[in-house]
Short mmCIF file of N, CA and C in Angstrom, two decimals:
data_model
loop_
_atom_site.label_atom_id
_atom_site.label_comp_id
_atom_site.label_asym_id
_atom_site.label_seq_id
_atom_site.Cartn_x
_atom_site.Cartn_y
_atom_site.Cartn_z
N UNK A 209 1.00 -0.91 0.06
CA UNK A 209 0.01 -0.12 -0.12
C UNK A 209 0.95 1.25 -0.23
N UNK A 210 0.51 2.76 -0.66
CA UNK A 210 1.19 3.56 -0.74
C UNK A 210 0.80 4.57 -0.13
N UNK A 211 1.35 5.26 0.14
CA UNK A 211 1.60 6.03 1.28
C UNK A 211 0.36 7.55 0.70
N UNK A 212 -1.35 7.66 1.47
CA UNK A 212 -1.55 8.83 0.76
C UNK A 212 -1.65 9.66 0.09
N UNK A 213 -1.48 10.86 -1.11
CA UNK A 213 -0.93 11.68 -1.94
C UNK A 213 -2.03 12.81 -1.50
N UNK A 214 -1.42 13.98 -0.90
CA UNK A 214 -1.73 14.70 -0.86
C UNK A 214 -3.14 15.78 -1.54
N UNK A 215 -3.55 16.30 -1.74
CA UNK A 215 -3.52 17.31 -2.64
C UNK A 215 -3.00 18.15 -3.84
N UNK A 216 -2.63 18.08 -4.20
CA UNK A 216 -2.04 19.16 -5.35
C UNK A 216 -0.58 19.19 -5.10
N UNK A 217 0.14 17.75 -4.75
CA UNK A 217 1.37 17.64 -4.56
C UNK A 217 1.75 18.11 -3.48
N UNK A 218 1.35 18.73 -2.46
CA UNK A 218 2.29 19.50 -1.87
C UNK A 218 2.13 19.21 -0.53
N UNK A 219 3.74 18.54 -0.55
CA UNK A 219 4.24 17.80 0.78
C UNK A 219 3.96 18.38 2.29
N UNK A 220 5.48 19.78 2.11
CA UNK A 220 5.40 20.42 3.59
C UNK A 220 6.09 22.18 2.62
N UNK A 221 5.95 22.73 3.14
CA UNK A 221 6.39 23.88 3.61
C UNK A 221 8.13 24.11 3.16
N UNK A 222 8.89 23.70 4.33
CA UNK A 222 9.94 23.15 4.53
C UNK A 222 10.66 22.67 3.53
N UNK A 223 11.80 22.23 1.98
CA UNK A 223 12.13 21.07 1.49
C UNK A 223 12.98 19.63 2.51
N UNK A 224 13.27 18.80 2.42
CA UNK A 224 12.93 17.57 3.20
C UNK A 224 14.42 18.14 3.61
N UNK A 225 15.46 18.58 3.16
CA UNK A 225 16.86 19.01 3.52
C UNK A 225 16.84 20.12 3.72
N UNK A 226 16.40 21.12 4.47
CA UNK A 226 16.62 22.24 4.92
C UNK A 226 17.33 22.73 5.29
N UNK A 227 18.41 23.50 4.87
CA UNK A 227 20.40 23.90 6.17
C UNK A 227 20.54 24.24 6.87
N UNK A 228 19.63 24.07 7.84
CA UNK A 228 19.66 24.78 9.28
C UNK A 228 20.87 25.19 9.96
N UNK A 229 22.16 24.45 10.06
CA UNK A 229 22.79 24.12 10.59
C UNK A 229 24.16 26.17 9.63
N UNK A 230 23.40 26.30 8.55
CA UNK A 230 23.80 27.19 7.33
C UNK A 230 23.83 28.47 7.54
N UNK A 231 22.76 28.25 7.82
CA UNK A 231 21.35 28.95 8.16
C UNK A 231 21.56 29.71 10.01
N UNK A 232 21.81 29.08 10.64
CA UNK A 232 21.82 29.41 11.99
C UNK A 232 23.50 29.62 12.23
N UNK A 233 24.67 29.26 10.87
CA UNK A 233 26.42 29.68 11.02
C UNK A 233 26.40 30.95 10.79
N UNK A 234 24.72 31.67 9.79
CA UNK A 234 24.89 32.77 8.56
C UNK A 234 24.09 33.41 9.72
N UNK A 235 22.80 33.32 10.44
CA UNK A 235 22.82 34.48 11.84
C UNK A 235 24.08 34.18 12.70
N UNK A 236 25.38 33.41 12.95
CA UNK A 236 26.19 33.64 14.61
C UNK A 236 26.76 34.95 13.91
N UNK A 237 27.36 34.77 12.60
CA UNK A 237 27.98 35.69 12.15
C UNK A 237 27.49 36.88 12.18
N UNK A 238 27.10 37.30 12.21
CA UNK A 238 25.73 38.39 11.88
C UNK A 238 25.62 39.05 13.14
N UNK A 239 25.23 37.85 13.96
CA UNK A 239 25.41 39.52 15.07
C UNK A 239 26.58 39.36 15.61
N UNK A 240 28.00 38.26 15.67
CA UNK A 240 29.10 38.92 15.29
C UNK A 240 29.61 39.95 15.71
N UNK A 241 29.71 40.06 13.86
CA UNK A 241 30.10 41.14 13.05
C UNK A 241 29.45 42.19 13.86
N UNK A 242 28.35 42.38 14.41
CA UNK A 242 27.44 43.89 14.82
C UNK A 242 27.42 44.48 16.01
N UNK A 243 28.09 42.70 17.04
CA UNK A 243 28.67 43.10 18.31
C UNK A 243 30.26 43.79 18.08
N UNK A 244 30.95 42.98 17.10
CA UNK A 244 32.51 43.81 16.70
C UNK A 244 32.40 45.12 16.41
N UNK A 245 31.33 45.53 15.46
CA UNK A 245 31.31 47.17 14.20
C UNK A 245 30.52 47.79 16.33
N UNK A 246 29.88 47.61 16.75
CA UNK A 246 29.41 48.26 18.21
C UNK A 246 30.56 48.05 19.24
N UNK A 247 30.99 47.67 19.46
CA UNK A 247 32.28 47.79 20.80
C UNK A 247 33.95 48.45 19.96
N UNK A 248 34.24 48.74 18.43
CA UNK A 248 34.66 48.66 17.99
C UNK A 248 35.23 50.92 18.07
N UNK A 249 36.25 51.04 18.89
CA UNK A 249 36.09 52.69 19.05
C UNK A 249 36.95 53.50 18.28
N UNK A 250 36.03 54.23 17.12
CA UNK A 250 36.65 55.21 16.47
C UNK A 250 39.30 55.22 16.32
N UNK A 251 39.04 54.92 15.74
CA UNK A 251 40.89 55.60 16.00
C UNK A 251 40.89 56.00 15.14
N UNK A 252 41.07 58.62 16.36
CA UNK A 252 41.89 59.52 15.80
C UNK A 252 42.82 60.24 15.57
N UNK A 253 43.12 60.39 15.29
CA UNK A 253 44.74 60.94 15.27
C UNK A 253 45.01 61.73 16.58
N UNK A 254 43.76 62.74 16.28
CA UNK A 254 44.41 63.60 17.30
C UNK A 254 43.01 63.28 18.83
N UNK A 255 43.70 63.43 19.86
CA UNK A 255 43.02 62.83 21.04
C UNK A 255 41.71 64.07 21.35
N UNK A 256 40.42 63.86 21.77
CA UNK A 256 39.59 64.92 21.56
C UNK A 256 40.30 65.97 23.32
N UNK A 257 40.11 66.87 23.31
CA UNK A 257 40.75 67.58 24.52
C UNK A 257 39.05 68.10 24.80
N UNK A 258 39.48 67.81 26.02
CA UNK A 258 38.24 68.33 27.08
C UNK A 258 37.89 69.90 26.83
N UNK A 259 36.81 70.92 26.67
CA UNK A 259 37.00 72.26 26.80
C UNK A 259 36.02 72.27 27.99
N UNK A 260 36.37 73.39 29.28
CA UNK A 260 36.33 73.76 30.03
C UNK A 260 35.50 75.07 29.48
N UNK A 261 34.71 75.82 30.65
CA UNK A 261 33.49 76.80 30.40
C UNK A 261 33.77 77.00 31.41
N UNK A 262 33.24 78.32 31.40
CA UNK A 262 33.50 79.74 33.22
C UNK A 262 31.57 80.04 32.92
N UNK A 263 31.39 79.41 33.65
CA UNK A 263 29.98 79.56 34.08
C UNK A 263 29.68 80.63 34.19
N UNK A 264 31.34 81.05 35.41
CA UNK A 264 30.76 81.87 35.90
C UNK A 264 31.19 83.27 34.56
N UNK A 265 31.65 83.84 33.62
CA UNK A 265 32.08 84.65 32.78
C UNK A 265 31.16 84.83 31.83
N UNK A 266 30.64 83.66 31.28
CA UNK A 266 29.77 83.50 30.59
C UNK A 266 27.94 84.68 31.07
N UNK A 267 27.33 83.83 32.74
CA UNK A 267 27.00 84.33 33.56
C UNK A 267 26.75 85.52 33.13
N UNK A 268 28.18 86.50 33.54
CA UNK A 268 28.23 87.81 33.87
C UNK A 268 28.01 88.56 32.99
N UNK A 269 28.14 87.75 31.69
CA UNK A 269 28.55 88.79 30.25
C UNK A 269 27.54 88.14 29.39
N UNK A 270 25.55 87.01 30.07
CA UNK A 270 25.05 87.86 29.68
C UNK A 270 24.04 88.68 30.92
N UNK A 271 24.42 88.82 32.13
CA UNK A 271 23.93 90.01 32.86
C UNK A 271 24.12 91.22 31.94
N UNK A 272 25.14 91.62 30.82
CA UNK A 272 26.16 92.86 30.52
C UNK A 272 25.36 93.12 29.29
N UNK A 273 24.81 91.79 28.46
CA UNK A 273 24.01 91.72 28.00
C UNK A 273 22.08 92.00 27.60
N UNK A 274 21.95 91.96 29.40
CA UNK A 274 20.37 92.32 29.36
C UNK A 274 19.75 93.49 29.74
N UNK A 275 20.35 94.94 29.20
CA UNK A 275 20.23 95.75 29.28
C UNK A 275 18.61 96.21 28.48
N UNK A 276 17.61 97.10 29.80
CA UNK A 276 16.29 97.03 28.96
C UNK A 276 16.41 98.23 28.06
N UNK A 277 14.90 98.05 27.12
CA UNK A 277 14.29 98.58 25.85
C UNK A 277 15.29 100.14 26.75
N UNK A 278 15.07 100.69 25.21
CA UNK A 278 15.10 102.32 25.39
C UNK A 278 14.58 103.64 25.53
N UNK A 279 13.49 102.28 24.54
CA UNK A 279 12.56 103.45 24.00
C UNK A 279 11.31 102.99 25.11
N UNK A 280 10.63 101.89 24.62
CA UNK A 280 9.17 101.23 25.41
C UNK A 280 9.81 99.85 26.52
N UNK A 281 8.80 100.53 27.25
CA UNK A 281 8.53 99.00 28.57
C UNK A 281 7.08 98.83 28.77
N UNK A 282 6.37 98.29 27.39
CA UNK A 282 5.19 98.25 27.20
C UNK A 282 5.17 97.04 29.15
N UNK A 283 3.61 97.31 29.16
CA UNK A 283 2.40 96.70 30.23
C UNK A 283 2.81 94.84 29.89
N UNK A 284 3.25 93.76 30.41
CA UNK A 284 2.92 92.49 29.74
C UNK A 284 4.20 92.22 29.25
N UNK A 285 4.42 91.11 29.05
CA UNK A 285 5.55 89.72 28.35
C UNK A 285 7.15 90.18 28.74
N UNK A 286 6.71 91.91 27.78
CA UNK A 286 8.04 92.57 27.40
C UNK A 286 8.76 92.77 28.88
N UNK A 287 7.97 93.31 29.59
CA UNK A 287 8.58 93.18 31.13
C UNK A 287 8.76 92.08 32.33
N UNK A 288 7.41 91.25 32.36
CA UNK A 288 8.03 90.23 32.26
C UNK A 288 9.69 89.55 32.09
N UNK A 289 9.46 89.09 31.53
CA UNK A 289 10.03 87.84 29.98
C UNK A 289 11.62 89.17 30.54
N UNK A 290 12.25 90.71 30.38
CA UNK A 290 12.96 91.08 31.12
C UNK A 290 12.94 90.71 32.71
N UNK A 291 12.41 90.91 33.83
CA UNK A 291 12.62 91.11 35.04
C UNK A 291 13.14 89.02 35.29
N UNK A 292 12.45 88.05 34.95
CA UNK A 292 12.40 87.52 34.82
C UNK A 292 13.34 86.54 33.69
N UNK A 293 14.36 87.06 33.06
CA UNK A 293 15.30 87.03 32.46
C UNK A 293 16.41 87.88 32.75
N UNK A 294 16.98 88.69 33.58
CA UNK A 294 17.11 89.36 34.82
C UNK A 294 17.46 88.80 35.97
N UNK A 295 16.37 88.31 36.95
CA UNK A 295 16.52 87.33 38.14
C UNK A 295 17.37 86.68 38.20
N UNK A 296 17.24 85.77 37.28
CA UNK A 296 17.73 83.73 36.55
C UNK A 296 19.18 84.47 36.20
N UNK A 297 19.48 85.29 35.66
CA UNK A 297 21.27 85.53 35.56
C UNK A 297 21.46 85.56 36.50
N UNK A 298 20.86 86.82 37.09
CA UNK A 298 21.68 86.88 38.86
C UNK A 298 21.54 85.56 39.74
N UNK A 299 20.41 85.10 39.85
CA UNK A 299 20.66 83.66 40.29
C UNK A 299 21.19 82.34 40.13
N UNK A 300 21.26 81.93 38.19
CA UNK A 300 22.76 81.20 38.05
C UNK A 300 24.43 82.05 38.18
N UNK A 301 24.61 83.35 37.70
CA UNK A 301 25.23 83.77 38.69
C UNK A 301 25.85 83.62 40.20
N UNK A 302 24.81 83.41 41.47
CA UNK A 302 25.05 83.33 42.65
C UNK A 302 26.06 82.13 42.73
N UNK A 303 24.86 80.81 42.09
CA UNK A 303 25.22 79.15 41.88
C UNK A 303 26.34 79.12 41.79
N UNK A 304 26.80 79.31 40.32
CA UNK A 304 27.93 78.81 39.77
C UNK A 304 29.28 79.80 40.67
N UNK A 305 28.82 80.99 41.45
CA UNK A 305 29.62 82.04 41.84
C UNK A 305 30.42 80.86 43.02
N UNK A 306 29.42 80.35 44.12
CA UNK A 306 29.33 80.83 45.24
C UNK A 306 28.57 79.67 46.01
N UNK A 307 27.97 78.30 44.95
CA UNK A 307 27.53 77.14 45.15
C UNK A 307 26.48 77.24 45.58
N UNK A 308 25.58 78.49 46.74
CA UNK A 308 23.99 78.61 46.69
C UNK A 308 23.18 78.55 45.28
N UNK A 309 22.58 77.21 45.85
CA UNK A 309 21.34 76.38 45.11
C UNK A 309 19.67 77.53 45.28
N UNK A 310 20.07 79.34 43.86
CA UNK A 310 19.53 80.24 43.87
C UNK A 310 18.88 80.31 42.91
N UNK A 311 18.76 79.50 42.25
CA UNK A 311 18.02 79.46 41.38
C UNK A 311 16.32 78.68 41.38
N UNK A 312 16.04 77.76 42.05
CA UNK A 312 14.99 76.97 42.08
C UNK A 312 14.95 77.47 43.60
N UNK A 313 15.29 78.65 44.58
CA UNK A 313 14.46 78.49 45.21
C UNK A 313 12.98 80.28 45.36
N UNK A 314 12.90 79.60 46.31
CA UNK A 314 11.59 81.25 46.92
C UNK A 314 12.57 81.81 47.53
N UNK A 315 12.13 83.71 47.69
CA UNK A 315 12.95 83.99 48.06
C UNK A 315 12.83 83.80 49.34
N UNK A 316 11.56 83.52 50.19
CA UNK A 316 12.60 83.54 52.15
C UNK A 316 13.13 82.37 51.88
N UNK A 317 13.76 81.32 51.44
CA UNK A 317 14.52 80.29 51.08
C UNK A 317 16.29 81.26 50.88
N UNK A 318 15.70 82.31 50.24
CA UNK A 318 16.59 82.46 49.81
C UNK A 318 17.05 83.06 50.92
N UNK A 319 16.71 84.21 51.52
CA UNK A 319 17.29 84.89 52.54
C UNK A 319 18.01 84.19 54.02
N UNK A 320 17.89 82.70 53.70
CA UNK A 320 18.67 82.67 54.94
C UNK A 320 20.03 82.00 54.21
N UNK A 321 20.12 81.48 52.62
CA UNK A 321 21.25 80.59 51.44
C UNK A 321 21.72 82.39 51.92
N UNK A 322 21.68 83.45 50.99
CA UNK A 322 22.51 84.48 51.02
C UNK A 322 23.53 85.28 51.63
N UNK A 323 23.54 84.19 52.85
CA UNK A 323 24.09 85.47 54.20
C UNK A 323 25.11 84.19 54.28
N UNK A 324 25.40 83.89 53.18
CA UNK A 324 26.91 82.83 53.36
C UNK A 324 26.76 83.96 52.03
N UNK A 325 26.75 84.60 51.31
CA UNK A 325 27.15 85.30 50.37
C UNK A 325 28.33 86.66 51.28
N UNK A 326 29.92 86.75 50.36
CA UNK A 326 30.72 87.65 50.86
C UNK A 326 30.76 89.12 51.16
N UNK A 327 29.19 89.13 51.18
CA UNK A 327 28.70 90.64 51.01
C UNK A 327 28.05 91.40 51.83
N UNK A 328 27.93 92.78 52.01
CA UNK A 328 27.17 93.27 53.18
C UNK A 328 26.33 92.78 52.84
N UNK A 329 25.74 93.09 55.11
CA UNK A 329 24.25 92.44 54.84
C UNK A 329 22.66 93.72 54.03
N UNK A 330 23.45 95.52 54.19
CA UNK A 330 22.33 96.02 53.37
C UNK A 330 22.35 95.27 52.01
N UNK A 331 23.39 95.28 51.06
CA UNK A 331 23.61 94.67 50.18
C UNK A 331 22.48 93.85 50.04
N UNK A 332 22.45 92.63 50.56
CA UNK A 332 21.96 91.06 50.76
C UNK A 332 20.56 91.80 50.60
N UNK A 333 20.23 92.06 51.70
CA UNK A 333 19.24 93.00 51.22
C UNK A 333 18.46 93.41 50.10
N UNK A 334 19.77 94.57 49.25
CA UNK A 334 18.76 95.10 48.31
C UNK A 334 18.77 94.01 47.10
N UNK A 335 19.61 93.00 47.34
CA UNK A 335 18.89 91.90 46.30
C UNK A 335 18.28 91.17 46.74
N UNK A 336 17.70 91.10 47.45
CA UNK A 336 16.09 90.45 48.59
C UNK A 336 15.44 91.55 47.95
N UNK A 337 15.42 92.77 47.46
CA UNK A 337 14.32 93.18 47.56
C UNK A 337 13.95 93.67 46.20
N UNK A 338 15.47 93.37 45.54
CA UNK A 338 14.75 93.26 43.29
C UNK A 338 14.68 92.12 43.46
N UNK A 339 14.91 90.73 43.47
CA UNK A 339 14.33 89.30 43.43
C UNK A 339 12.70 89.89 44.37
N UNK A 340 12.05 89.79 44.85
CA UNK A 340 10.61 90.36 44.85
C UNK A 340 9.68 91.10 43.59
N UNK A 341 10.82 92.03 43.48
CA UNK A 341 10.31 93.51 42.67
C UNK A 341 9.72 92.55 41.50
N UNK A 342 11.38 92.10 40.85
CA UNK A 342 10.96 90.82 39.79
C UNK A 342 10.43 89.72 39.86
N UNK A 343 9.56 89.24 41.00
CA UNK A 343 8.42 88.50 41.09
C UNK A 343 7.96 88.73 41.36
N UNK A 344 7.52 90.53 41.85
CA UNK A 344 6.04 90.72 40.71
C UNK A 344 5.61 91.10 39.97
N UNK A 345 6.59 91.50 39.94
CA UNK A 345 6.90 92.26 37.97
C UNK A 345 6.02 89.99 37.73
N UNK A 346 6.79 89.93 37.06
CA UNK A 346 7.23 88.15 36.44
C UNK A 346 5.71 87.48 37.14
N UNK A 347 4.71 87.48 38.45
CA UNK A 347 3.65 86.75 38.34
C UNK A 347 3.05 87.01 39.18
N UNK A 348 3.21 88.15 39.82
CA UNK A 348 1.38 89.11 39.87
C UNK A 348 1.09 90.32 38.61
N UNK A 349 1.49 90.05 38.36
CA UNK A 349 1.47 91.32 36.70
C UNK A 349 1.70 92.80 37.49
N UNK A 350 2.70 93.11 38.54
CA UNK A 350 3.36 93.88 38.74
C UNK A 350 2.86 95.61 38.07
N UNK A 351 2.74 95.75 37.40
CA UNK A 351 3.32 97.24 36.52
C UNK A 351 4.60 98.07 36.85
N UNK A 352 5.73 98.05 36.16
CA UNK A 352 6.88 98.58 36.47
C UNK A 352 7.88 99.98 35.19
N UNK A 353 8.49 100.01 35.97
CA UNK A 353 9.00 101.23 34.47
C UNK A 353 9.90 101.55 34.41
N UNK A 354 10.60 101.88 33.09
CA UNK A 354 11.70 102.33 32.11
C UNK A 354 12.96 102.44 33.45
N UNK A 355 11.92 103.31 34.00
CA UNK A 355 13.25 104.34 34.94
C UNK A 355 13.35 102.50 36.13
N UNK A 356 13.02 102.57 36.88
CA UNK A 356 12.99 101.16 36.86
C UNK A 356 13.47 100.28 36.87
N UNK A 357 13.52 99.59 35.56
CA UNK A 357 14.11 98.19 34.97
C UNK A 357 15.53 98.36 35.19
N UNK A 358 15.72 100.45 34.38
CA UNK A 358 17.31 100.55 33.80
C UNK A 358 17.98 100.65 35.70
N UNK A 359 17.19 101.25 36.32
CA UNK A 359 18.46 101.02 38.09
C UNK A 359 18.03 99.87 38.24
N UNK A 360 17.03 98.75 37.75
CA UNK A 360 17.81 97.48 38.62
C UNK A 360 18.93 97.17 37.58
N UNK A 361 18.53 97.30 36.89
CA UNK A 361 19.43 96.72 35.53
C UNK A 361 21.48 97.53 36.40
N UNK A 362 21.08 98.91 36.39
CA UNK A 362 22.48 99.02 36.80
C UNK A 362 22.82 98.38 38.32
N UNK A 363 22.05 98.79 39.55
CA UNK A 363 22.15 97.70 40.52
C UNK A 363 22.41 96.64 40.28
N UNK A 364 22.25 95.76 39.51
CA UNK A 364 22.43 93.59 39.29
C UNK A 364 24.28 94.10 38.41
N UNK A 365 24.51 94.93 37.88
CA UNK A 365 24.98 94.68 36.55
C UNK A 365 26.21 95.12 38.17
N UNK A 366 26.03 96.38 38.89
CA UNK A 366 26.83 96.35 40.25
C UNK A 366 27.47 95.24 41.22
N UNK A 367 26.53 94.89 41.76
CA UNK A 367 26.53 93.29 42.83
C UNK A 367 26.91 91.85 41.15
N UNK A 368 26.69 92.09 40.52
CA UNK A 368 28.00 90.61 38.49
C UNK A 368 29.14 91.74 40.11
N UNK A 369 29.54 92.25 39.34
CA UNK A 369 31.09 93.76 39.28
C UNK A 369 31.81 92.81 41.18
N UNK A 370 30.34 92.82 42.81
CA UNK A 370 31.53 92.32 43.33
C UNK A 370 30.95 90.90 44.10
N UNK A 371 30.24 90.53 43.44
CA UNK A 371 30.01 88.73 43.48
C UNK A 371 30.90 88.83 42.87
N UNK A 372 31.62 88.32 41.32
CA UNK A 372 32.94 87.69 40.65
C UNK A 372 34.01 88.47 40.63
N UNK A 373 34.06 89.80 42.08
CA UNK A 373 35.66 90.42 41.81
C UNK A 373 36.39 89.50 42.98
N UNK A 374 35.80 88.43 43.51
CA UNK A 374 36.78 88.04 44.32
C UNK A 374 36.93 86.92 43.60
N UNK A 375 36.89 86.34 42.95
CA UNK A 375 37.04 85.08 42.00
C UNK A 375 38.55 85.39 40.67
N UNK A 376 38.14 87.10 40.83
CA UNK A 376 39.28 87.85 39.78
C UNK A 376 41.05 87.89 40.86
N UNK A 377 40.37 88.27 42.38
CA UNK A 377 41.75 88.65 43.07
C UNK A 377 41.96 86.43 43.35
N UNK A 378 41.33 85.74 43.67
CA UNK A 378 41.57 84.38 43.79
C UNK A 378 42.57 83.41 42.63
N UNK A 379 41.91 84.15 41.64
CA UNK A 379 42.77 83.61 40.70
C UNK A 379 44.44 83.84 40.85
N UNK A 380 44.33 85.45 40.95
CA UNK A 380 45.53 85.67 40.88
C UNK A 380 46.29 85.07 41.86
N UNK A 381 45.46 85.18 42.91
CA UNK A 381 46.57 84.49 44.18
C UNK A 381 46.84 82.68 43.35
N UNK A 382 45.67 81.91 43.37
CA UNK A 382 46.44 81.04 42.56
C UNK A 382 47.32 80.39 41.42
N UNK A 383 47.40 81.49 40.98
CA UNK A 383 48.36 80.95 40.15
C UNK A 383 49.18 81.19 39.85
#
């Protein structure tokens, strides 16, 4: 007796002698190649030199560029964005120069933290008053005027010089 013949002479989807060993070997070779390619480090003739950034100098330059507009200082977005940028730049300078976390802190939290600054207590109180005023303009939409913005800018520039002046003398002593 003979085995029944399947319809249309289809015996299986795979040929009887499918080269499984060859397929496995090719797959393994592909995996090894990609692992080798991934782990291989590019060889360069010139080793890369890490560039060190001077965040204090960058922030100081940012503060010097943040001049208030000369002609108009309208209520709303212009005032809010200006005071936000100026106060955040001052907070970043305090952080970069003296490692006091001032960027995410409220004025009440800064009241205690700024006592560590090498500044007179009156200057620290003036800085806190500026930050309160900036917060009022930013968040409470309290109006300001161009004269106040220019006075605040001048004051922040003088604080910037005070805060970074000790860094210049330290570099000269260590250098």
